[in-house]
Amino acid sequence: MGETTIEIAKAHPEADFIAIEVHGPGVGSLLNRIESEGLKNLRVVRHDAVEVLERMVGDGTLAALNLFFPDPWPKKRHHKRRLVQPAFVSLVARKLQGGGIVHAATDWPEYADQIDAVFSANASFVKSEGGFTSRPATKFEKRGRRLGNPVRDLVFVRRQGASP
Ligand SMILES: C[S@@+](CC[C@H](N)C(=O)[O-])C[C@H]1O[C@@H](n2cnc3c(N)ncnc32)[C@H](O)[C@@H]1O
């Protein structure tokens, strides 16, 4: 519903943020908060994140991408719907600046393994073993924690230079 996004944008007035979400009530809630807080560094796009990256974001322009609790699609036959796939990782590599950061978090261990494997397999990324992993907990995460779900944070740094 945007609580974490607001917190991050408030904590970093020096940066500009684009939040991408298709869930209407979440977008509405975030827009209300942006207005009530008077935030100037956060914009919201209600559209598919892949298309937004492909069509609205210039190559090599993003300093960072936060991917917090992407839908895990637990059933094996639905795994192909997961956002983090090799083609998505190549797209992200194209859009990030050299030195740019991807920070992903999930409470689904097997999806964490997939995220780890797919980013690690892309030569444009180097895994970071810490240092960038602080983030406020999302509402979704707080609920997961109450249910005892372990959360894994994964951070990758975009190498300098063009995508291989
Ligand atoms: C499991 S929820 C996590 C929400 C939030 N990040 C949190 O931690 O509370 C996943 C969210 O991703 C959104 N979503 C899934 N696929 C998307 C896509 N392709 N583009 C934009 N949003 C997407 C869903 O609408 C849903 O709100």
PDB file of N, CA and C in Angstrom, residues 21-116:
ATOM      1  N   GLU A  21       3.330  -0.309  -9.840  1.00  0.00           N
ATOM      2  CA  GLU A  21       2.377  -1.249  -9.219  1.00  0.00           C
ATOM      3  C   GLU A  21       1.126  -1.295 -10.093  1.00  0.00           C
ATOM      4  N   VAL A  22       0.530  -2.482 -10.213  1.00  0.00           N
ATOM      5  CA  VAL A  22      -0.713  -2.599 -10.988  1.00  0.00           C
ATOM      6  C   VAL A  22      -1.957  -2.592 -10.094  1.00  0.00           C
ATOM      7  N   HIS A  23      -1.775  -2.815  -8.803  1.00  0.00           N
ATOM      8  CA  HIS A  23      -2.884  -2.942  -7.859  1.00  0.00           C
ATOM      9  C   HIS A  23      -3.473  -1.549  -7.548  1.00  0.00           C
ATOM     10  N   GLY A  24      -4.699  -1.298  -8.044  1.00  0.00           N
ATOM     11  CA  GLY A  24      -5.303   0.032  -7.953  1.00  0.00           C
ATOM     12  C   GLY A  24      -5.346   0.610  -6.551  1.00  0.00           C
ATOM     13  N   PRO A  25      -5.868  -0.139  -5.554  1.00  0.00           N
ATOM     14  CA  PRO A  25      -5.934   0.435  -4.199  1.00  0.00           C
ATOM     15  C   PRO A  25      -4.554   0.804  -3.652  1.00  0.00           C
ATOM     16  N   GLY A  26      -3.536   0.011  -4.006  1.00  0.00           N
ATOM     17  CA  GLY A  26      -2.175   0.326  -3.562  1.00  0.00           C
ATOM     18  C   GLY A  26      -1.699   1.634  -4.170  1.00  0.00           C
ATOM     19  N   VAL A  27      -1.973   1.793  -5.458  1.00  0.00           N
ATOM     20  CA  VAL A  27      -1.573   3.024  -6.149  1.00  0.00           C
ATOM     21  C   VAL A  27      -2.306   4.224  -5.545  1.00  0.00           C
ATOM     22  N   GLY A  28      -3.621   4.062  -5.304  1.00  0.00           N
ATOM     23  CA  GLY A  28      -4.413   5.158  -4.729  1.00  0.00           C
ATOM     24  C   GLY A  28      -3.891   5.555  -3.359  1.00  0.00           C
ATOM     25  N   SER A  29      -3.605   4.550  -2.539  1.00  0.00           N
ATOM     26  CA  SER A  29      -3.110   4.817  -1.190  1.00  0.00           C
ATOM     27  C   SER A  29      -1.783   5.570  -1.247  1.00  0.00           C
ATOM     28  N   LEU A  30      -0.913   5.148  -2.162  1.00  0.00           N
ATOM     29  CA  LEU A  30       0.397   5.800  -2.283  1.00  0.00           C
ATOM     30  C   LEU A  30       0.232   7.243  -2.762  1.00  0.00           C
ATOM     31  N   LEU A  31      -0.662   7.451  -3.727  1.00  0.00           N
ATOM     32  CA  LEU A  31      -0.873   8.819  -4.224  1.00  0.00           C
ATOM     33  C   LEU A  31      -1.379   9.728  -3.102  1.00  0.00           C
ATOM     34  N   ASN A  32      -2.299   9.206  -2.280  1.00  0.00           N
ATOM     35  CA  ASN A  32      -2.798  10.000  -1.143  1.00  0.00           C
ATOM     36  C   ASN A  32      -1.663  10.391  -0.203  1.00  0.00           C
ATOM     37  N   ARG A  33      -0.783   9.422   0.051  1.00  0.00           N
ATOM     38  CA  ARG A  33       0.325   9.703   0.978  1.00  0.00           C
ATOM     39  C   ARG A  33       1.318  10.697   0.390  1.00  0.00           C
ATOM     40  N   ILE A  34       1.564  10.582  -0.910  1.00  0.00           N
ATOM     41  CA  ILE A  34       2.485  11.533  -1.548  1.00  0.00           C
ATOM     42  C   ILE A  34       1.945  12.949  -1.363  1.00  0.00           C
ATOM     43  N   GLU A  35       0.612  13.068  -1.552  1.00  0.00           N
ATOM     44  CA  GLU A  35       0.021  14.404  -1.425  1.00  0.00           C
ATOM     45  C   GLU A  35       0.050  14.890   0.020  1.00  0.00           C
ATOM     46  N   SER A  36      -0.359  14.009   0.954  1.00  0.00           N
ATOM     47  CA  SER A  36      -0.422  14.475   2.346  1.00  0.00           C
ATOM     48  C   SER A  36       0.968  14.772   2.908  1.00  0.00           C
ATOM     49  N   GLU A  37       1.984  14.063   2.422  1.00  0.00           N
ATOM     50  CA  GLU A  37       3.358  14.308   2.913  1.00  0.00           C
ATOM     51  C   GLU A  37       4.051  15.406   2.108  1.00  0.00           C
ATOM     52  N   GLY A  38       3.437  15.825   0.989  1.00  0.00           N
ATOM     53  CA  GLY A  38       4.057  16.850   0.146  1.00  0.00           C
ATOM     54  C   GLY A  38       5.349  16.391  -0.512  1.00  0.00           C
ATOM     55  N   LEU A  39       5.433  15.090  -0.814  1.00  0.00           N
ATOM     56  CA  LEU A  39       6.676  14.553  -1.404  1.00  0.00           C
ATOM     57  C   LEU A  39       6.816  14.960  -2.868  1.00  0.00           C
ATOM     58  N   LYS A  40       8.015  15.357  -3.236  1.00  0.00           N
ATOM     59  CA  LYS A  40       8.263  15.811  -4.614  1.00  0.00           C
ATOM     60  C   LYS A  40       9.172  14.849  -5.384  1.00  0.00           C
ATOM     61  N   ASN A  41       9.701  13.828  -4.714  1.00  0.00           N
ATOM     62  CA  ASN A  41      10.697  12.973  -5.373  1.00  0.00           C
ATOM     63  C   ASN A  41      10.182  11.568  -5.668  1.00  0.00           C
ATOM     64  N   LEU A  42       8.849  11.401  -5.687  1.00  0.00           N
ATOM     65  CA  LEU A  42       8.278  10.068  -5.906  1.00  0.00           C
ATOM     66  C   LEU A  42       7.111  10.138  -6.881  1.00  0.00           C
ATOM     67  N   ARG A  43       7.197   9.363  -7.940  1.00  0.00           N
ATOM     68  CA  ARG A  43       6.100   9.279  -8.909  1.00  0.00           C
ATOM     69  C   ARG A  43       5.631   7.838  -8.995  1.00  0.00           C
ATOM     70  N   VAL A  44       4.385   7.647  -9.392  1.00  0.00           N
ATOM     71  CA  VAL A  44       3.808   6.311  -9.419  1.00  0.00           C
ATOM     72  C   VAL A  44       3.313   6.012 -10.829  1.00  0.00           C
ATOM     73  N   VAL A  45       3.612   4.814 -11.293  1.00  0.00           N
ATOM     74  CA  VAL A  45       3.107   4.375 -12.588  1.00  0.00           C
ATOM     75  C   VAL A  45       2.259   3.137 -12.352  1.00  0.00           C
ATOM     76  N   ARG A  46       0.995   3.189 -12.763  1.00  0.00           N
ATOM     77  CA  ARG A  46       0.138   2.014 -12.622  1.00  0.00           C
ATOM     78  C   ARG A  46       0.160   1.247 -13.940  1.00  0.00           C
ATOM     79  N   HIS A  47       1.098   0.358 -14.039  1.00  0.00           N
ATOM     80  CA  HIS A  47       1.251  -0.398 -15.282  1.00  0.00           C
ATOM     81  C   HIS A  47       2.184  -1.571 -15.018  1.00  0.00           C
ATOM     82  N   ASP A  48       2.262  -2.460 -15.989  1.00  0.00           N
ATOM     83  CA  ASP A  48       3.155  -3.614 -15.884  1.00  0.00           C
ATOM     84  C   ASP A  48       4.619  -3.146 -15.814  1.00  0.00           C
ATOM     85  N   ALA A  49       5.331  -3.641 -14.804  1.00  0.00           N
ATOM     86  CA  ALA A  49       6.698  -3.169 -14.554  1.00  0.00           C
ATOM     87  C   ALA A  49       7.639  -3.464 -15.725  1.00  0.00           C
ATOM     88  N   VAL A  50       7.432  -4.586 -16.390  1.00  0.00           N
ATOM     89  CA  VAL A  50       8.327  -4.929 -17.501  1.00  0.00           C
ATOM     90  C   VAL A  50       8.141  -3.934 -18.643  1.00  0.00           C
ATOM     91  N   GLU A  51       6.883  -3.617 -18.946  1.00  0.00           N
ATOM     92  CA  GLU A  51       6.636  -2.660 -20.035  1.00  0.00           C
ATOM     93  C   GLU A  51       7.125  -1.267 -19.667  1.00  0.00           C
ATOM     94  N   VAL A  52       6.984  -0.903 -18.395  1.00  0.00           N
ATOM     95  CA  VAL A  52       7.472   0.403 -17.963  1.00  0.00           C
ATOM     96  C   VAL A  52       8.989   0.475 -18.174  1.00  0.00           C
ATOM     97  N   LEU A  53       9.684  -0.577 -17.758  1.00  0.00           N
ATOM     98  CA  LEU A  53      11.141  -0.585 -17.946  1.00  0.00           C
ATOM     99  C   LEU A  53      11.493  -0.540 -19.434  1.00  0.00           C
ATOM    100  N   GLU A  54      10.780  -1.345 -20.210  1.00  0.00           N
ATOM    101  CA  GLU A  54      11.100  -1.420 -21.643  1.00  0.00           C
ATOM    102  C   GLU A  54      10.859  -0.099 -22.357  1.00  0.00           C
ATOM    103  N   ARG A  55       9.707   0.559 -22.046  1.00  0.00           N
ATOM    104  CA  ARG A  55       9.269   1.684 -22.885  1.00  0.00           C
ATOM    105  C   ARG A  55       9.435   3.062 -22.270  1.00  0.00           C
ATOM    106  N   MET A  56       9.520   3.131 -20.939  1.00  0.00           N
ATOM    107  CA  MET A  56       9.507   4.464 -20.321  1.00  0.00           C
ATOM    108  C   MET A  56      10.820   4.838 -19.650  1.00  0.00           C
ATOM    109  N   VAL A  57      11.726   3.870 -19.557  1.00  0.00           N
ATOM    110  CA  VAL A  57      12.980   4.128 -18.840  1.00  0.00           C
ATOM    111  C   VAL A  57      14.131   4.016 -19.841  1.00  0.00           C
ATOM    112  N   GLY A  58      14.972   5.034 -19.886  1.00  0.00           N
ATOM    113  CA  GLY A  58      16.105   5.033 -20.821  1.00  0.00           C
ATOM    114  C   GLY A  58      17.177   4.035 -20.393  1.00  0.00           C
ATOM    115  N   ASP A  59      17.906   3.532 -21.373  1.00  0.00           N
ATOM    116  CA  ASP A  59      19.001   2.604 -21.060  1.00  0.00           C
ATOM    117  C   ASP A  59      20.066   3.327 -20.233  1.00  0.00           C
ATOM    118  N   GLY A  60      20.608   2.622 -19.247  1.00  0.00           N
ATOM    119  CA  GLY A  60      21.702   3.169 -18.437  1.00  0.00           C
ATOM    120  C   GLY A  60      21.315   4.356 -17.571  1.00  0.00           C
ATOM    121  N   THR A  61      20.038   4.481 -17.228  1.00  0.00           N
ATOM    122  CA  THR A  61      19.602   5.670 -16.478  1.00  0.00           C
ATOM    123  C   THR A  61      19.256   5.391 -15.006  1.00  0.00           C
ATOM    124  N   LEU A  62      19.049   4.166 -14.640  1.00  0.00           N
ATOM    125  CA  LEU A  62      18.619   3.888 -13.256  1.00  0.00           C
ATOM    126  C   LEU A  62      19.815   3.691 -12.329  1.00  0.00           C
ATOM    127  N   ALA A  63      19.745   4.312 -11.155  1.00  0.00           N
ATOM    128  CA  ALA A  63      20.795   4.115 -10.151  1.00  0.00           C
ATOM    129  C   ALA A  63      20.542   2.846  -9.342  1.00  0.00           C
ATOM    130  N   ALA A  64      19.277   2.447  -9.240  1.00  0.00           N
ATOM    131  CA  ALA A  64      18.950   1.274  -8.418  1.00  0.00           C
ATOM    132  C   ALA A  64      17.555   0.772  -8.753  1.00  0.00           C
ATOM    133  N   LEU A  65      17.347  -0.491  -8.467  1.00  0.00           N
ATOM    134  CA  LEU A  65      16.022  -1.097  -8.628  1.00  0.00           C
ATOM    135  C   LEU A  65      15.717  -1.901  -7.364  1.00  0.00           C
ATOM    136  N   ASN A  66      14.625  -1.567  -6.703  1.00  0.00           N
ATOM    137  CA  ASN A  66      14.187  -2.328  -5.532  1.00  0.00           C
ATOM    138  C   ASN A  66      13.063  -3.264  -5.935  1.00  0.00           C
ATOM    139  N   LEU A  67      13.217  -4.507  -5.596  1.00  0.00           N
ATOM    140  CA  LEU A  67      12.211  -5.510  -5.952  1.00  0.00           C
ATOM    141  C   LEU A  67      11.857  -6.261  -4.670  1.00  0.00           C
ATOM    142  N   PHE A  68      10.859  -5.732  -3.972  1.00  0.00           N
ATOM    143  CA  PHE A  68      10.541  -6.269  -2.649  1.00  0.00           C
ATOM    144  C   PHE A  68       9.316  -7.163  -2.715  1.00  0.00           C
ATOM    145  N   PHE A  69       9.518  -8.413  -2.438  1.00  0.00           N
ATOM    146  CA  PHE A  69       8.452  -9.413  -2.362  1.00  0.00           C
ATOM    147  C   PHE A  69       7.662  -9.541  -3.670  1.00  0.00           C
ATOM    148  N   PRO A  70       8.382  -9.826  -4.760  1.00  0.00           N
ATOM    149  CA  PRO A  70       7.676 -10.111  -6.012  1.00  0.00           C
ATOM    150  C   PRO A  70       6.812 -11.359  -5.826  1.00  0.00           C
ATOM    151  N   ASP A  71       5.680 -11.408  -6.548  1.00  0.00           N
ATOM    152  CA  ASP A  71       4.779 -12.558  -6.391  1.00  0.00           C
ATOM    153  C   ASP A  71       5.551 -13.864  -6.610  1.00  0.00           C
ATOM    154  N   PRO A  72       5.475 -14.809  -5.644  1.00  0.00           N
ATOM    155  CA  PRO A  72       6.301 -16.019  -5.745  1.00  0.00           C
ATOM    156  C   PRO A  72       5.754 -17.104  -6.680  1.00  0.00           C
ATOM    157  N   TRP A  73       4.475 -17.015  -7.031  1.00  0.00           N
ATOM    158  CA  TRP A  73       3.861 -18.048  -7.884  1.00  0.00           C
ATOM    159  C   TRP A  73       4.341 -19.436  -7.434  1.00  0.00           C
ATOM    160  N   PRO A  74       3.847 -19.898  -6.273  1.00  0.00           N
ATOM    161  CA  PRO A  74       4.387 -21.115  -5.658  1.00  0.00           C
ATOM    162  C   PRO A  74       4.221 -22.392  -6.483  1.00  0.00           C
ATOM    163  N   LYS A  75       3.133 -22.500  -7.261  1.00  0.00           N
ATOM    164  CA  LYS A  75       2.938 -23.766  -7.996  1.00  0.00           C
ATOM    165  C   LYS A  75       3.942 -23.875  -9.141  1.00  0.00           C
ATOM    166  N   LYS A  76       4.504 -25.056  -9.281  1.00  0.00           N
ATOM    167  CA  LYS A  76       5.551 -25.246 -10.288  1.00  0.00           C
ATOM    168  C   LYS A  76       5.063 -24.845 -11.686  1.00  0.00           C
ATOM    169  N   ARG A  77       3.831 -25.174 -12.000  1.00  0.00           N
ATOM    170  CA  ARG A  77       3.362 -24.863 -13.361  1.00  0.00           C
ATOM    171  C   ARG A  77       3.192 -23.351 -13.578  1.00  0.00           C
ATOM    172  N   HIS A  78       3.246 -22.591 -12.476  1.00  0.00           N
ATOM    173  CA  HIS A  78       3.144 -21.130 -12.592  1.00  0.00           C
ATOM    174  C   HIS A  78       4.497 -20.415 -12.515  1.00  0.00           C
ATOM    175  N   HIS A  79       5.578 -21.175 -12.339  1.00  0.00           N
ATOM    176  CA  HIS A  79       6.894 -20.532 -12.164  1.00  0.00           C
ATOM    177  C   HIS A  79       7.251 -19.633 -13.337  1.00  0.00           C
ATOM    178  N   LYS A  80       6.727 -19.973 -14.518  1.00  0.00           N
ATOM    179  CA  LYS A  80       7.056 -19.161 -15.700  1.00  0.00           C
ATOM    180  C   LYS A  80       6.486 -17.745 -15.589  1.00  0.00           C
ATOM    181  N   ARG A  81       5.533 -17.557 -14.662  1.00  0.00           N
ATOM    182  CA  ARG A  81       4.975 -16.202 -14.476  1.00  0.00           C
ATOM    183  C   ARG A  81       5.836 -15.328 -13.575  1.00  0.00           C
ATOM    184  N   ARG A  82       6.816 -15.929 -12.921  1.00  0.00           N
ATOM    185  CA  ARG A  82       7.649 -15.134 -12.010  1.00  0.00           C
ATOM    186  C   ARG A  82       8.363 -14.027 -12.772  1.00  0.00           C
ATOM    187  N   LEU A  83       8.500 -12.893 -12.096  1.00  0.00           N
ATOM    188  CA  LEU A  83       9.114 -11.734 -12.732  1.00  0.00           C
ATOM    189  C   LEU A  83      10.600 -11.968 -13.018  1.00  0.00           C
ATOM    190  N   VAL A  84      11.296 -12.559 -12.057  1.00  0.00           N
ATOM    191  CA  VAL A  84      12.750 -12.689 -12.219  1.00  0.00           C
ATOM    192  C   VAL A  84      13.077 -13.925 -13.050  1.00  0.00           C
ATOM    193  N   GLN A  85      13.331 -13.658 -14.320  1.00  0.00           N
ATOM    194  CA  GLN A  85      13.695 -14.672 -15.319  1.00  0.00           C
ATOM    195  C   GLN A  85      14.899 -14.097 -16.060  1.00  0.00           C
ATOM    196  N   PRO A  86      15.636 -14.907 -16.830  1.00  0.00           N
ATOM    197  CA  PRO A  86      16.820 -14.374 -17.529  1.00  0.00           C
ATOM    198  C   PRO A  86      16.525 -13.139 -18.383  1.00  0.00           C
ATOM    199  N   ALA A  87      15.393 -13.114 -19.093  1.00  0.00           N
ATOM    200  CA  ALA A  87      15.108 -11.959 -19.963  1.00  0.00           C
ATOM    201  C   ALA A  87      14.896 -10.689 -19.140  1.00  0.00           C
ATOM    202  N   PHE A  88      14.252 -10.830 -17.977  1.00  0.00           N
ATOM    203  CA  PHE A  88      14.028  -9.669 -17.096  1.00  0.00           C
ATOM    204  C   PHE A  88      15.365  -9.151 -16.568  1.00  0.00           C
ATOM    205  N   VAL A  89      16.246 -10.071 -16.204  1.00  0.00           N
ATOM    206  CA  VAL A  89      17.546  -9.670 -15.657  1.00  0.00           C
ATOM    207  C   VAL A  89      18.368  -8.945 -16.724  1.00  0.00           C
ATOM    208  N   SER A  90      18.292  -9.398 -17.982  1.00  0.00           N
ATOM    209  CA  SER A  90      18.990  -8.697 -19.070  1.00  0.00           C
ATOM    210  C   SER A  90      18.410  -7.303 -19.255  1.00  0.00           C
ATOM    211  N   LEU A  91      17.090  -7.199 -19.143  1.00  0.00           N
ATOM    212  CA  LEU A  91      16.433  -5.886 -19.274  1.00  0.00           C
ATOM    213  C   LEU A  91      16.911  -4.948 -18.166  1.00  0.00           C
ATOM    214  N   VAL A  92      16.967  -5.448 -16.948  1.00  0.00           N
ATOM    215  CA  VAL A  92      17.413  -4.640 -15.807  1.00  0.00           C
ATOM    216  C   VAL A  92      18.873  -4.214 -16.010  1.00  0.00           C
ATOM    217  N   ALA A  93      19.696  -5.135 -16.523  1.00  0.00           N
ATOM    218  CA  ALA A  93      21.112  -4.805 -16.779  1.00  0.00           C
ATOM    219  C   ALA A  93      21.203  -3.654 -17.770  1.00  0.00           C
ATOM    220  N   ARG A  94      20.328  -3.640 -18.752  1.00  0.00           N
ATOM    221  CA  ARG A  94      20.347  -2.573 -19.769  1.00  0.00           C
ATOM    222  C   ARG A  94      19.932  -1.224 -19.185  1.00  0.00           C
ATOM    223  N   LYS A  95      19.021  -1.243 -18.246  1.00  0.00           N
ATOM    224  CA  LYS A  95      18.461   0.002 -17.724  1.00  0.00           C
ATOM    225  C   LYS A  95      19.299   0.629 -16.604  1.00  0.00           C
ATOM    226  N   LEU A  96      20.099  -0.193 -15.921  1.00  0.00           N
ATOM    227  CA  LEU A  96      20.894   0.336 -14.794  1.00  0.00           C
ATOM    228  C   LEU A  96      22.175   1.007 -15.284  1.00  0.00           C
ATOM    229  N   GLN A  97      22.598   2.018 -14.528  1.00  0.00           N
ATOM    230  CA  GLN A  97      23.930   2.597 -14.737  1.00  0.00           C
ATOM    231  C   GLN A  97      24.968   1.593 -14.247  1.00  0.00           C
ATOM    232  N   GLY A  98      26.222   1.743 -14.732  1.00  0.00           N
ATOM    233  CA  GLY A  98      27.318   0.973 -14.144  1.00  0.00           C
ATOM    234  C   GLY A  98      27.407   1.316 -12.664  1.00  0.00           C
ATOM    235  N   GLY A  99      27.560   0.312 -11.825  1.00  0.00           N
ATOM    236  CA  GLY A  99      27.583   0.543 -10.375  1.00  0.00           C
ATOM    237  C   GLY A  99      26.194   0.578  -9.755  1.00  0.00           C
ATOM    238  N   GLY A 100      25.162   0.514 -10.609  1.00  0.00           N
ATOM    239  CA  GLY A 100      23.782   0.515 -10.108  1.00  0.00           C
ATOM    240  C   GLY A 100      23.480  -0.752  -9.308  1.00  0.00           C
ATOM    241  N   ILE A 101      22.478  -0.631  -8.461  1.00  0.00           N
ATOM    242  CA  ILE A 101      22.206  -1.713  -7.503  1.00  0.00           C
ATOM    243  C   ILE A 101      20.819  -2.315  -7.698  1.00  0.00           C
ATOM    244  N   VAL A 102      20.758  -3.637  -7.611  1.00  0.00           N
ATOM    245  CA  VAL A 102      19.469  -4.330  -7.533  1.00  0.00           C
ATOM    246  C   VAL A 102      19.349  -4.883  -6.126  1.00  0.00           C
ATOM    247  N   HIS A 103      18.263  -4.556  -5.465  1.00  0.00           N
ATOM    248  CA  HIS A 103      18.015  -5.100  -4.129  1.00  0.00           C
ATOM    249  C   HIS A 103      16.684  -5.847  -4.183  1.00  0.00           C
ATOM    250  N   ALA A 104      16.752  -7.173  -4.069  1.00  0.00           N
ATOM    251  CA  ALA A 104      15.544  -7.998  -4.085  1.00  0.00           C
ATOM    252  C   ALA A 104      15.346  -8.611  -2.709  1.00  0.00           C
ATOM    253  N   ALA A 105      14.087  -8.758  -2.314  1.00  0.00           N
ATOM    254  CA  ALA A 105      13.788  -9.445  -1.049  1.00  0.00           C
ATOM    255  C   ALA A 105      12.597 -10.361  -1.280  1.00  0.00           C
ATOM    256  N   THR A 106      12.671 -11.544  -0.687  1.00  0.00           N
ATOM    257  CA  THR A 106      11.547 -12.475  -0.782  1.00  0.00           C
ATOM    258  C   THR A 106      11.513 -13.365   0.462  1.00  0.00           C
ATOM    259  N   ASP A 107      10.330 -13.830   0.797  1.00  0.00           N
ATOM    260  CA  ASP A 107      10.205 -14.757   1.918  1.00  0.00           C
ATOM    261  C   ASP A 107       9.901 -16.165   1.385  1.00  0.00           C
ATOM    262  N   TRP A 108      10.178 -16.357   0.104  1.00  0.00           N
ATOM    263  CA  TRP A 108       9.936 -17.664  -0.506  1.00  0.00           C
ATOM    264  C   TRP A 108      11.309 -18.253  -0.842  1.00  0.00           C
ATOM    265  N   PRO A 109      11.849 -19.177  -0.002  1.00  0.00           N
ATOM    266  CA  PRO A 109      13.254 -19.591  -0.141  1.00  0.00           C
ATOM    267  C   PRO A 109      13.625 -20.082  -1.536  1.00  0.00           C
ATOM    268  N   GLU A 110      12.731 -20.810  -2.149  1.00  0.00           N
ATOM    269  CA  GLU A 110      13.071 -21.369  -3.452  1.00  0.00           C
ATOM    270  C   GLU A 110      13.088 -20.281  -4.530  1.00  0.00           C
ATOM    271  N   TYR A 111      12.270 -19.234  -4.341  1.00  0.00           N
ATOM    272  CA  TYR A 111      12.332 -18.093  -5.280  1.00  0.00           C
ATOM    273  C   TYR A 111      13.615 -17.305  -5.026  1.00  0.00           C
ATOM    274  N   ALA A 112      14.028 -17.206  -3.767  1.00  0.00           N
ATOM    275  CA  ALA A 112      15.307 -16.538  -3.451  1.00  0.00           C
ATOM    276  C   ALA A 112      16.437 -17.250  -4.186  1.00  0.00           C
ATOM    277  N   ASP A 113      16.402 -18.585  -4.183  1.00  0.00           N
ATOM    278  CA  ASP A 113      17.441 -19.346  -4.904  1.00  0.00           C
ATOM    279  C   ASP A 113      17.398 -19.029  -6.394  1.00  0.00           C
ATOM    280  N   GLN A 114      16.174 -18.919  -6.935  1.00  0.00           N
ATOM    281  CA  GLN A 114      16.040 -18.610  -8.366  1.00  0.00           C
ATOM    282  C   GLN A 114      16.597 -17.207  -8.672  1.00  0.00           C
ATOM    283  N   ILE A 115      16.243 -16.235  -7.828  1.00  0.00           N
ATOM    284  CA  ILE A 115      16.725 -14.862  -8.036  1.00  0.00           C
ATOM    285  C   ILE A 115      18.250 -14.851  -7.999  1.00  0.00           C
ATOM    286  N   ASP A 116      18.790 -15.547  -7.008  1.00  0.00           N
ATOM    287  CA  ASP A 116      20.242 -15.634  -6.849  1.00  0.00           C
ATOM    288  C   ASP A 116      20.868 -16.248  -8.105  1.00  0.00           C
TER     289      ASP A 116
END
